[in-house]
Coordinates of C-alpha atoms in Angstrom, one line a residue:
Chain Y
X1133 CA -17.1 56.0 17.5
X1134 CA -15.9 54.5 14.3
X1135 CA -12.4 54.3 15.7
X1136 CA -13.6 52.4 18.6
X1137 CA -15.5 49.8 16.7
X1138 CA -12.8 49.3 14.2
X1139 CA -9.9 48.6 16.5
X1140 CA -10.9 45.2 17.7
X1141 CA -11.7 44.1 14.2
X1142 CA -8.3 45.0 12.9
X1143 CA -6.6 43.4 15.9
X1144 CA -8.5 40.2 15.2
X1145 CA -7.3 40.1 11.6
X1146 CA -3.7 40.1 12.8
X1147 CA -4.4 37.5 15.4
X1148 CA -6.2 35.4 12.9
X1149 CA -3.3 35.5 10.4
X1150 CA -0.9 34.4 13.0
X1151 CA -3.1 31.6 14.1
X1152 CA -3.8 30.3 10.6
X1153 CA -0.2 30.2 9.7
X1154 CA 0.8 28.3 12.7
X1155 CA -1.9 25.7 11.9
X1156 CA -1.2 25.5 8.1
X1157 CA 2.5 25.0 8.7
X1158 CA 2.0 21.6 10.3
X1159 CA -0.4 20.2 7.7
X1160 CA -0.8 20.3 4.0
X1161 CA 0.0 23.7 2.7
X1162 CA 3.6 24.7 2.9
X1163 CA 3.7 28.5 3.7
X1164 CA 7.5 28.8 3.8
X1165 CA 9.1 31.2 1.3
X1166 CA 11.7 28.9 0.0
X1167 CA 9.3 26.3 -1.4
X1168 CA 8.7 27.5 -5.0
X1169 CA 7.6 24.3 -6.6
X1170 CA 5.0 25.1 -9.2
X1171 CA 2.1 23.2 -7.8
X1172 CA -1.5 24.1 -7.6
X1173 CA -1.7 24.0 -3.8
X1174 CA 1.4 26.2 -3.6
X1175 CA 0.1 28.6 -6.2
X1176 CA -3.2 28.9 -4.3
X1177 CA -1.5 29.4 -1.0
X1178 CA 0.9 32.1 -2.4
X1179 CA -1.5 34.1 -4.6
X1180 CA -4.7 33.3 -2.7
X1181 CA -6.5 33.6 -6.1
X1182 CA -8.7 31.3 -8.1
X1183 CA -7.2 30.6 -11.5
X1184 CA -9.3 27.8 -13.0
X1185 CA -12.7 27.4 -14.5
X1186 CA -13.7 23.7 -14.5
X1187 CA -13.1 21.2 -11.7
X1188 CA -13.4 17.6 -12.7
X1189 CA -11.9 14.2 -12.1
X1190 CA -10.1 11.7 -14.3
X1191 CA -10.2 8.0 -13.7
X1192 CA -7.1 5.9 -14.7
X1193 CA -5.6 2.7 -13.6
X1194 CA -3.8 4.3 -10.7
X1195 CA -7.0 5.8 -9.3
X1196 CA -9.1 9.0 -9.5
X1197 CA -7.3 12.3 -10.0
X1198 CA -8.8 15.6 -9.3
X1199 CA -8.2 18.1 -12.1
X1200 CA -8.5 21.8 -12.6
X1201 CA -9.1 22.7 -16.3
X1202 CA -7.9 19.1 -17.1
X1203 CA -4.6 19.6 -15.3
X1204 CA -4.1 17.5 -12.2
X1205 CA -4.2 19.2 -8.8
X1206 CA -0.8 18.7 -7.2
X1207 CA 0.2 18.4 -3.6
X1208 CA 2.9 20.6 -2.0
X1209 CA 5.6 18.1 -3.1
X1210 CA 4.3 18.0 -6.6
X1211 CA 2.5 14.7 -6.6
X1212 CA -0.9 14.4 -8.3
X1213 CA -3.9 14.5 -6.0
X1214 CA -5.0 11.0 -6.7
X1215 CA -7.1 8.7 -4.5
X1216 CA -7.6 5.0 -5.0
X1217 CA -10.8 3.6 -6.6
X1218 CA -12.1 2.2 -3.3
X1219 CA -12.4 5.8 -2.1
X1220 CA -14.9 7.0 -4.7
X1221 CA -16.8 9.2 -2.3
X1222 CA -13.6 10.9 -1.1
X1223 CA -12.9 11.9 -4.7
X1224 CA -16.4 13.4 -4.9
X1225 CA -15.8 15.3 -1.7
X1226 CA -12.5 16.6 -3.0
X1227 CA -14.1 17.7 -6.2
X1228 CA -16.9 19.4 -4.4
X1229 CA -14.4 21.2 -2.1
X1230 CA -12.5 22.7 -5.1
X1231 CA -15.6 23.6 -7.1
X1232 CA -17.3 25.3 -4.2
X1233 CA -14.8 27.7 -2.6
X1234 CA -16.9 30.3 -0.9
X1235 CA -14.7 33.2 -1.9
X1236 CA -12.3 33.6 -4.7
X1237 CA -9.4 34.4 -2.4
X1238 CA -8.6 31.1 -0.8
X1239 CA -7.7 30.8 2.9
X1240 CA -5.7 27.9 4.5
X1241 CA -8.9 26.7 6.2
X1242 CA -10.9 26.4 3.0
X1243 CA -9.5 23.0 1.8
X1244 CA -9.3 20.7 4.9
X1245 CA -9.9 17.4 3.0
X1246 CA -7.3 18.3 0.3
X1247 CA -4.9 19.2 3.1
X1248 CA -5.2 15.8 4.7
X1249 CA -5.1 13.9 1.5
X1250 CA -2.1 15.8 0.3
X1251 CA -0.3 14.9 3.5
X1252 CA -1.2 11.3 3.0
X1253 CA 0.1 11.3 -0.6
X1254 CA 3.3 13.2 0.3
X1255 CA 4.0 10.9 3.2
X1256 CA 3.6 7.9 0.9
X1257 CA 6.0 9.6 -1.5
X1258 CA 8.5 10.4 1.3
X1259 CA 8.7 6.8 2.3
X1260 CA 9.8 5.7 -1.1
X1261 CA 13.6 4.9 -1.3
X1262 CA 14.2 7.1 -4.3
X1263 CA 12.6 10.3 -2.7
X1264 CA 14.6 13.5 -2.4
X1265 CA 15.9 13.8 1.2
X1266 CA 15.5 17.7 1.2
X1267 CA 11.9 17.5 0.2
X1268 CA 11.2 14.8 2.8
X1269 CA 12.8 17.0 5.5
X1270 CA 10.8 20.0 4.4
X1271 CA 7.4 18.3 5.0
X1272 CA 8.7 16.5 8.1
X1273 CA 8.2 13.1 6.4
X1274 CA 10.5 11.0 8.7
X1275 CA 8.2 8.3 10.0
X1276 CA 10.2 7.6 13.2
X1277 CA 10.1 11.3 14.1
X1278 CA 6.4 11.6 13.4
X1279 CA 5.7 8.5 15.6
X1280 CA 7.9 9.9 18.4
X1281 CA 6.1 13.3 18.3
X1282 CA 2.7 11.5 18.3
X1283 CA 3.7 9.3 21.2
X1284 CA 4.2 12.3 23.4
X1285 CA 0.5 13.0 23.2
X1286 CA -0.2 9.7 25.0
X1287 CA 1.4 11.0 28.2
X1288 CA -0.9 14.1 28.4
X1289 CA -3.8 12.7 26.6
X1290 CA -7.2 14.5 27.1
X1291 CA -8.9 11.2 27.7
X1292 CA -6.3 10.2 30.3
X1293 CA -6.4 13.3 32.5
X1294 CA -9.4 13.1 34.9
X1295 CA -10.6 16.1 36.8
X1296 CA -11.0 16.3 40.6
X1297 CA -14.5 15.3 41.7
X1298 CA -14.9 18.6 43.6
X1299 CA -15.1 20.5 40.3
X1300 CA -18.6 21.2 38.8
X1301 CA -20.2 19.4 41.7
X1302 CA -18.7 16.1 40.4
X1303 CA -20.6 16.3 37.2
X1304 CA -17.6 16.5 35.0
X1305 CA -15.8 13.6 36.7
X1306 CA -18.9 11.5 36.5
X1307 CA -19.1 12.1 32.8
X1308 CA -15.4 11.4 32.4
X1309 CA -15.7 8.2 34.2
X1310 CA -18.7 7.2 32.1
X1311 CA -17.2 8.2 28.8
X1312 CA -13.4 7.7 29.2
X1313 CA -13.0 4.6 31.3
X1314 CA -14.6 2.1 28.9
X1315 CA -12.6 3.6 26.1
X1316 CA -9.4 3.3 28.1
X1317 CA -10.2 -0.3 28.9
X1318 CA -10.9 -1.1 25.3
X1319 CA -7.7 0.6 24.2
X1320 CA -5.7 -1.4 26.7
X1321 CA -7.0 -4.7 25.2
X1322 CA -6.5 -3.3 21.7
X1323 CA -2.9 -2.3 22.4
X1324 CA -2.2 -5.6 24.2
X1325 CA -2.2 -7.2 20.7
X1326 CA 1.0 -5.4 20.0
X1327 CA 2.8 -6.5 23.1
X1328 CA 3.6 -9.9 24.8
X1329 CA 2.1 -8.9 28.1
X1330 CA -1.2 -7.0 28.9
X1331 CA -0.8 -3.3 28.4
X1332 CA -1.9 -0.8 31.1
X1333 CA -2.3 2.9 30.3
X1334 CA -1.4 5.3 33.1
X1335 CA -4.2 7.7 34.0
X1336 CA -3.6 11.1 35.7
X1337 CA -6.3 11.3 38.4
X1338 CA -6.4 14.8 39.8
X1339 CA -7.9 13.4 43.1
X1340 CA -5.0 11.0 43.7
X1341 CA -2.1 12.5 41.9
X1342 CA -2.9 16.2 42.1
X1343 CA -0.8 18.4 39.9
X1344 CA 2.0 16.4 38.2
X1345 CA 2.9 15.1 34.8
X1346 CA 1.7 11.8 33.4
X1347 CA 4.2 9.4 31.9
X1348 CA 3.4 6.1 30.3
X1349 CA 5.5 3.0 31.1
X1350 CA 8.1 1.8 28.6
X1351 CA 6.0 -1.3 27.8
X1352 CA 3.0 0.8 26.9
X1353 CA 5.1 3.1 24.8
X1354 CA 6.6 0.2 23.0
X1355 CA 3.2 -1.3 22.2
X1356 CA 1.9 2.1 21.0
X1357 CA 5.0 2.5 18.8
X1358 CA 4.4 -0.9 17.4
X1359 CA 0.8 0.0 16.7
X1360 CA 1.9 3.2 14.9
X1361 CA 4.4 1.1 12.9
X1362 CA 1.7 -1.3 11.8
X1363 CA -0.4 1.6 10.2
X1364 CA -0.2 2.3 6.5
X1365 CA 1.3 5.7 5.7
X1366 CA -2.1 6.9 4.6
X1367 CA -3.6 5.9 8.0
X1368 CA -0.6 7.5 9.8
X1369 CA -1.3 10.8 8.2
X1370 CA -5.0 10.6 9.2
X1371 CA -3.9 9.6 12.7
X1372 CA -1.5 12.5 12.9
X1373 CA -4.2 14.9 11.8
X1374 CA -6.7 13.6 14.4
X1375 CA -4.2 13.7 17.2
X1376 CA -3.3 17.3 16.4
X1377 CA -7.0 18.3 16.3
X1378 CA -8.2 16.5 19.4
X1379 CA -4.9 16.7 21.4
X1380 CA -5.5 13.1 22.1
X1381 CA -3.7 9.9 21.0
X1382 CA -6.7 7.9 22.1
X1383 CA -9.0 9.8 19.7
X1384 CA -6.7 9.0 16.8
X1385 CA -6.8 5.3 17.8
X1386 CA -10.6 5.4 18.1
X1387 CA -11.1 7.0 14.7
X1388 CA -8.9 4.5 12.9
X1389 CA -10.5 1.6 14.8
X1390 CA -13.9 2.8 13.6
X1391 CA -12.8 3.1 10.0
X1392 CA -10.7 -0.1 9.8
X1393 CA -11.7 -2.8 7.4
X1394 CA -12.9 -4.9 10.4
X1395 CA -14.2 -2.3 12.9
X1396 CA -13.7 -3.1 16.6
X1397 CA -17.2 -3.2 18.2
X1398 CA -16.0 -2.1 21.7
X1399 CA -14.3 1.0 20.3
X1400 CA -17.3 2.0 18.2
X1401 CA -18.0 5.7 18.3
X1402 CA -19.6 8.2 15.9
X1403 CA -17.5 11.3 15.0
X1404 CA -19.9 13.5 17.1
X1405 CA -19.2 11.3 20.2
X1406 CA -15.5 11.5 19.4
X1407 CA -15.6 15.3 19.3
X1408 CA -17.5 15.3 22.6
X1409 CA -14.9 13.1 24.2
X1410 CA -12.2 15.5 23.1
X1411 CA -14.0 18.6 24.3
X1412 CA -15.8 17.3 27.4
X1413 CA -14.2 19.7 29.8
X1414 CA -15.0 22.7 27.6
X1415 CA -18.6 21.6 27.4
X1416 CA -18.9 21.8 31.2
X1417 CA -17.0 25.1 31.4
X1418 CA -19.3 26.6 28.8
X1419 CA -22.3 25.3 30.8
X1420 CA -21.0 27.0 33.9
X1421 CA -19.4 30.2 32.7
X1422 CA -21.1 30.8 29.4
X1423 CA -19.8 30.8 25.8
X1424 CA -17.0 33.1 24.8
X1425 CA -17.6 34.6 21.3
X1426 CA -15.0 33.9 18.6
X1427 CA -13.6 31.1 20.7
X1428 CA -15.9 28.4 21.9
X1429 CA -18.3 28.6 18.9
X1430 CA -15.5 28.5 16.4
X1431 CA -13.6 25.7 18.2
X1432 CA -16.8 23.7 18.4
X1433 CA -17.2 23.7 14.6
X1434 CA -13.4 23.4 14.0
X1435 CA -13.1 20.1 16.0
X1436 CA -16.1 18.7 14.2
X1437 CA -15.2 19.6 10.7
X1438 CA -11.6 18.3 11.2
X1439 CA -12.6 15.0 12.8
X1440 CA -15.2 14.4 10.1
X1441 CA -12.7 15.3 7.4
X1442 CA -10.2 12.8 8.9
X1443 CA -12.9 10.1 9.0
X1444 CA -13.8 10.7 5.4
X1445 CA -10.2 10.3 4.3
X1446 CA -9.7 7.2 6.5
X1447 CA -12.7 5.3 5.1
X1448 CA -12.1 2.6 2.5
X1449 CA -14.6 0.3 0.8
Chain M
X368 CA -36.2 -0.4 7.2
X369 CA -34.7 -2.1 4.2
X370 CA -31.1 -1.4 3.3
X371 CA -32.1 0.6 0.3
X372 CA -34.4 2.9 2.3
X373 CA -31.6 3.5 4.8
X374 CA -29.2 4.5 2.0
X375 CA -31.8 6.6 0.4
X376 CA -32.4 8.5 3.7
X377 CA -28.6 9.1 4.1
X378 CA -28.4 10.1 0.5
X379 CA -31.1 12.7 0.9
X380 CA -29.5 14.1 4.0
X381 CA -26.1 14.4 2.2
X382 CA -27.8 16.1 -0.8
X383 CA -29.5 18.6 1.5
X384 CA -26.3 19.6 3.2
X385 CA -24.4 19.8 -0.1
X386 CA -27.0 22.0 -1.7
X387 CA -27.1 24.3 1.4
X388 CA -23.4 24.8 1.5
X389 CA -22.9 25.0 -2.3
X390 CA -25.6 27.6 -2.6
X391 CA -23.8 29.9 -0.3
X392 CA -20.5 29.6 -2.2
X393 CA -22.2 29.8 -5.6
X394 CA -23.9 33.0 -4.6
X395 CA -20.6 34.7 -3.7
X396 CA -18.9 33.2 -6.8
X397 CA -21.7 34.7 -9.0
X398 CA -21.5 38.0 -7.3
X399 CA -17.7 38.2 -7.8
X400 CA -18.1 37.2 -11.5
X401 CA -20.8 39.9 -12.0
X402 CA -18.5 42.5 -10.4
X403 CA -15.7 41.6 -12.8
X404 CA -18.0 41.7 -15.8
X405 CA -19.4 45.1 -14.8
X406 CA -15.9 46.5 -14.4
X407 CA -15.0 45.2 -17.9
X408 CA -18.1 46.5 -19.5
X409 CA -17.7 49.9 -17.9
X410 CA -14.2 50.1 -19.2
X411 CA -15.4 49.4 -22.7
X412 CA -18.1 51.9 -22.4
X413 CA -15.7 54.7 -21.3
X414 CA -13.5 53.9 -24.4
X415 CA -16.5 54.0 -26.7
X416 CA -17.7 57.4 -25.3
X417 CA -14.2 58.8 -25.9
X418 CA -14.1 57.5 -29.4
X419 CA -17.5 58.9 -30.1
X420 CA -16.4 62.3 -28.9
X421 CA -13.4 62.4 -31.2
X422 CA -15.3 61.0 -34.2
X423 CA -16.2 63.4 -37.1
X424 CA -18.2 61.0 -39.2
X425 CA -21.8 61.3 -38.1
X426 CA -22.7 57.8 -39.2
X427 CA -20.0 56.2 -37.2
X428 CA -21.0 58.3 -34.2
X429 CA -24.4 56.8 -34.5
X430 CA -23.1 53.3 -34.4
X431 CA -20.9 54.2 -31.4
X432 CA -24.0 55.6 -29.7
X433 CA -25.9 52.4 -30.3
X434 CA -23.1 50.3 -28.9
X435 CA -22.9 52.4 -25.8
X436 CA -26.6 51.9 -25.2
X437 CA -26.2 48.2 -25.6
X438 CA -23.4 48.1 -23.1
X439 CA -25.4 50.2 -20.6
X440 CA -28.3 47.8 -20.9
X441 CA -25.9 44.9 -20.3
X442 CA -24.5 46.6 -17.2
X443 CA -28.0 47.3 -15.8
X444 CA -29.0 43.7 -16.4
X445 CA -26.0 42.5 -14.5
X446 CA -26.7 44.8 -11.7
X447 CA -30.3 43.6 -11.4
X448 CA -29.1 40.0 -11.5
X449 CA -29.4 38.8 -7.9
X450 CA -28.1 35.3 -7.5
X451 CA -30.0 34.9 -4.2
X452 CA -33.2 34.6 -6.3
X453 CA -31.8 32.0 -8.6
X454 CA -33.9 28.8 -8.4
X455 CA -31.1 26.7 -10.0
X456 CA -29.1 27.0 -6.8
X457 CA -31.6 24.9 -5.0
X458 CA -30.5 21.9 -7.1
X459 CA -27.3 19.9 -7.0
X460 CA -25.1 20.1 -10.1
X461 CA -24.5 16.5 -11.0
X462 CA -26.8 14.3 -8.9
X463 CA -26.5 11.3 -11.2
X464 CA -22.9 10.6 -10.3
X465 CA -23.5 11.0 -6.6
X466 CA -26.6 8.9 -6.8
X467 CA -24.8 6.2 -8.7
X468 CA -21.9 6.1 -6.2
X469 CA -24.1 6.1 -3.1
X470 CA -27.1 4.0 -4.2
X471 CA -25.4 1.2 -6.2
X472 CA -23.6 -2.0 -5.2
X473 CA -24.7 -2.2 -1.6
X474 CA -22.4 -4.3 0.5
X475 CA -23.8 -7.6 1.6
X476 CA -22.9 -7.9 5.3
X477 CA -24.4 -5.8 8.0
X478 CA -21.0 -4.5 9.3
X479 CA -20.1 -3.0 5.9
X480 CA -23.5 -1.5 5.5
X481 CA -23.3 0.2 8.9
X482 CA -19.8 1.5 8.0
X483 CA -20.9 2.9 4.7
X484 CA -24.0 4.6 6.2
X485 CA -21.7 6.1 8.9
X486 CA -19.4 7.3 6.1
X487 CA -22.3 9.1 4.4
X488 CA -23.2 10.7 7.7
X489 CA -19.6 11.8 8.2
X490 CA -19.6 13.5 4.9
X491 CA -22.8 15.4 5.5
X492 CA -21.4 16.2 9.0
X493 CA -18.2 17.5 7.5
X494 CA -20.0 19.7 4.9
X495 CA -22.3 21.2 7.5
X496 CA -19.6 22.0 10.0
X497 CA -17.2 23.3 7.4
X498 CA -19.9 25.7 6.2
X499 CA -20.7 26.9 9.7
X500 CA -17.0 27.3 10.5
X501 CA -16.4 29.4 7.5
X502 CA -19.5 31.6 8.3
X503 CA -18.2 32.1 11.9
X504 CA -14.7 33.0 10.7
X505 CA -16.1 35.5 8.3
X506 CA -18.3 37.0 10.9
X507 CA -15.5 37.5 13.4
X508 CA -12.9 38.6 10.9
X509 CA -14.7 41.0 8.6
X510 CA -11.3 42.1 7.2
X511 CA -10.9 38.8 5.5
X512 CA -13.5 39.5 2.9
X513 CA -12.8 43.2 2.5
X514 CA -11.2 44.3 -0.8
X515 CA -8.1 46.5 -0.9
X516 CA -10.1 49.6 -1.6
X517 CA -12.3 49.2 1.5
X518 CA -9.2 48.4 3.7
X519 CA -7.5 51.6 2.5
X520 CA -10.6 53.6 3.2
X521 CA -10.9 52.3 6.7
X522 CA -7.3 52.6 7.5
X523 CA -7.5 56.3 6.5
X524 CA -10.6 56.7 8.6
X525 CA -8.8 55.5 11.6
X526 CA -6.5 58.6 11.6
X527 CA -9.4 60.9 10.7
X528 CA -8.7 61.1 6.9
X529 CA -10.9 60.4 4.0
X530 CA -9.8 58.8 0.7
X531 CA -10.7 61.1 -2.2
X532 CA -13.5 60.0 -4.5
X533 CA -12.3 59.2 -8.0

C-alpha cells in the first residue's frame, strides 16, 4: 500500500526538478556548473540555503539597492540588485520577496521578481561596450539574437491562431473573435508607426487555412523588429519574460503598452484579462473535459504570477 | 470616490494580501528556527549530563543539575511555542514605509492615477498568485519539503526496509 502511494510522489519530484531547471536556465538564475561567480543569487541557487538575517534596502544616488545583512544582493553577472528611484514600489516588492521566503531551502520559483529584475540589469550590463564577451554569451545577452528569437513567436502567436468554429459548438471561436480581433487591429495600428506603410498581421484561421504554419510578411517582421529595437533594455527583458510565459508576442506588446509612460487606450487590458487571452483555449478545454490536477491549476497560477510580476517590473512613475 | 479613497482601498487590499502571504512564510520560518534551537539545546543538555556523570565534586554536580533543568525548561517552552497562534503575524512589519510610498504624492492627471492604481492591483495580484502557486507546488511535490532523514526513511521503506532508530 505504502509502496503504491509513494511511487507517483517520487516520480513527480524527478519530473519537477527537470521542469524547473529547464525554466530557470532561460531566465535569471544560472544553473550551469561552470558559473562560479560569488554572487548571492548564485550562492542561493547552488546551496539552496538561506544565509542571511536582515533584508533591507539602501538608497543612494544610483537608486535603491536591496541588501542582505547590509551587503548588496547581486545578479548572476555580479551586478548589484539596484532599481531606479521611480520604481519605489518595485524595491519594496523585492525586499518583501527576500524577507518572506516560505522555506529556508530556496527553489528557482521562489524569487520571480528578482529573476526578472536581474535579467533586466544584466542585459543593461551586457549592452555596455566594456562588458566581458564571455559573460554576455553566457546569459544570452546579444540583443539581435534575443529579438530574432522573440520574433519567431509572432508567427505562431496564441492570439493569432483561431480555432475552427466547429469546436466547442463555436463558443471558443466566438470568444476568440470577441477578444483577439480588437487586439490584433489595435496592434496593427500600433506597429504601423514603425513602418512606412500600414502593417497587416497574418492570422491562422483554422476554418480557412486548416493545418499549416503561419508566417508573417517581411514588412510586418521589419516593423516588429523596429519596435523591439525601440525598447529600452529593461523593457526588452520584461517583454522577453512575458512572451516566454504567455507564448505570445502580442501579449508582450499589450503588457508594455499598458505600462508605458503614455498608455495606449485601445490596447488597455488588466493583467487578469491578459492572462485570460493567453489561456483562452485552456479555459474552454477545462470547461468541457474537467481540470487535470497538478497541471491546469498550477499553470493557472503560474501564468498569473508571472504576468503580474512582469507588470510590476515594467511600471515606472 | 475621491482619489485618496481609491488609493486607500487599494492600499488596504495590498496590505491584506501581504499579511496573508507573509504569515504563511513567517510560520514556516519560525518553525525551522525553533527546530534548530531545540537541536542546539539538546546537544548542550547531553554534554551537561555527561559532565555531571563524571564530576566528583558534589557542589559542581548540583550546579550542573540546575543548568540541565533550565535547558529542559527552555526546550519545553520552544516545543510549546506554536507560531500559528502568534497574533503579531496578523500585522505587517513596517506599514509606515509602505503607507508613505503608496499614500503620498498622488499624481495630478487621471491617466497616471489609473496607472498607479492598476500597479497596486498588480502587486497584490502577484503576491496572491505567488502564494497560491507555492502552495500548489508543495502539495503536489511533497518531497520538496521533506528533510534528508525523511527521504532516507521512505526510500528504505520502498524496498521493505526500516531505518534503525538512533
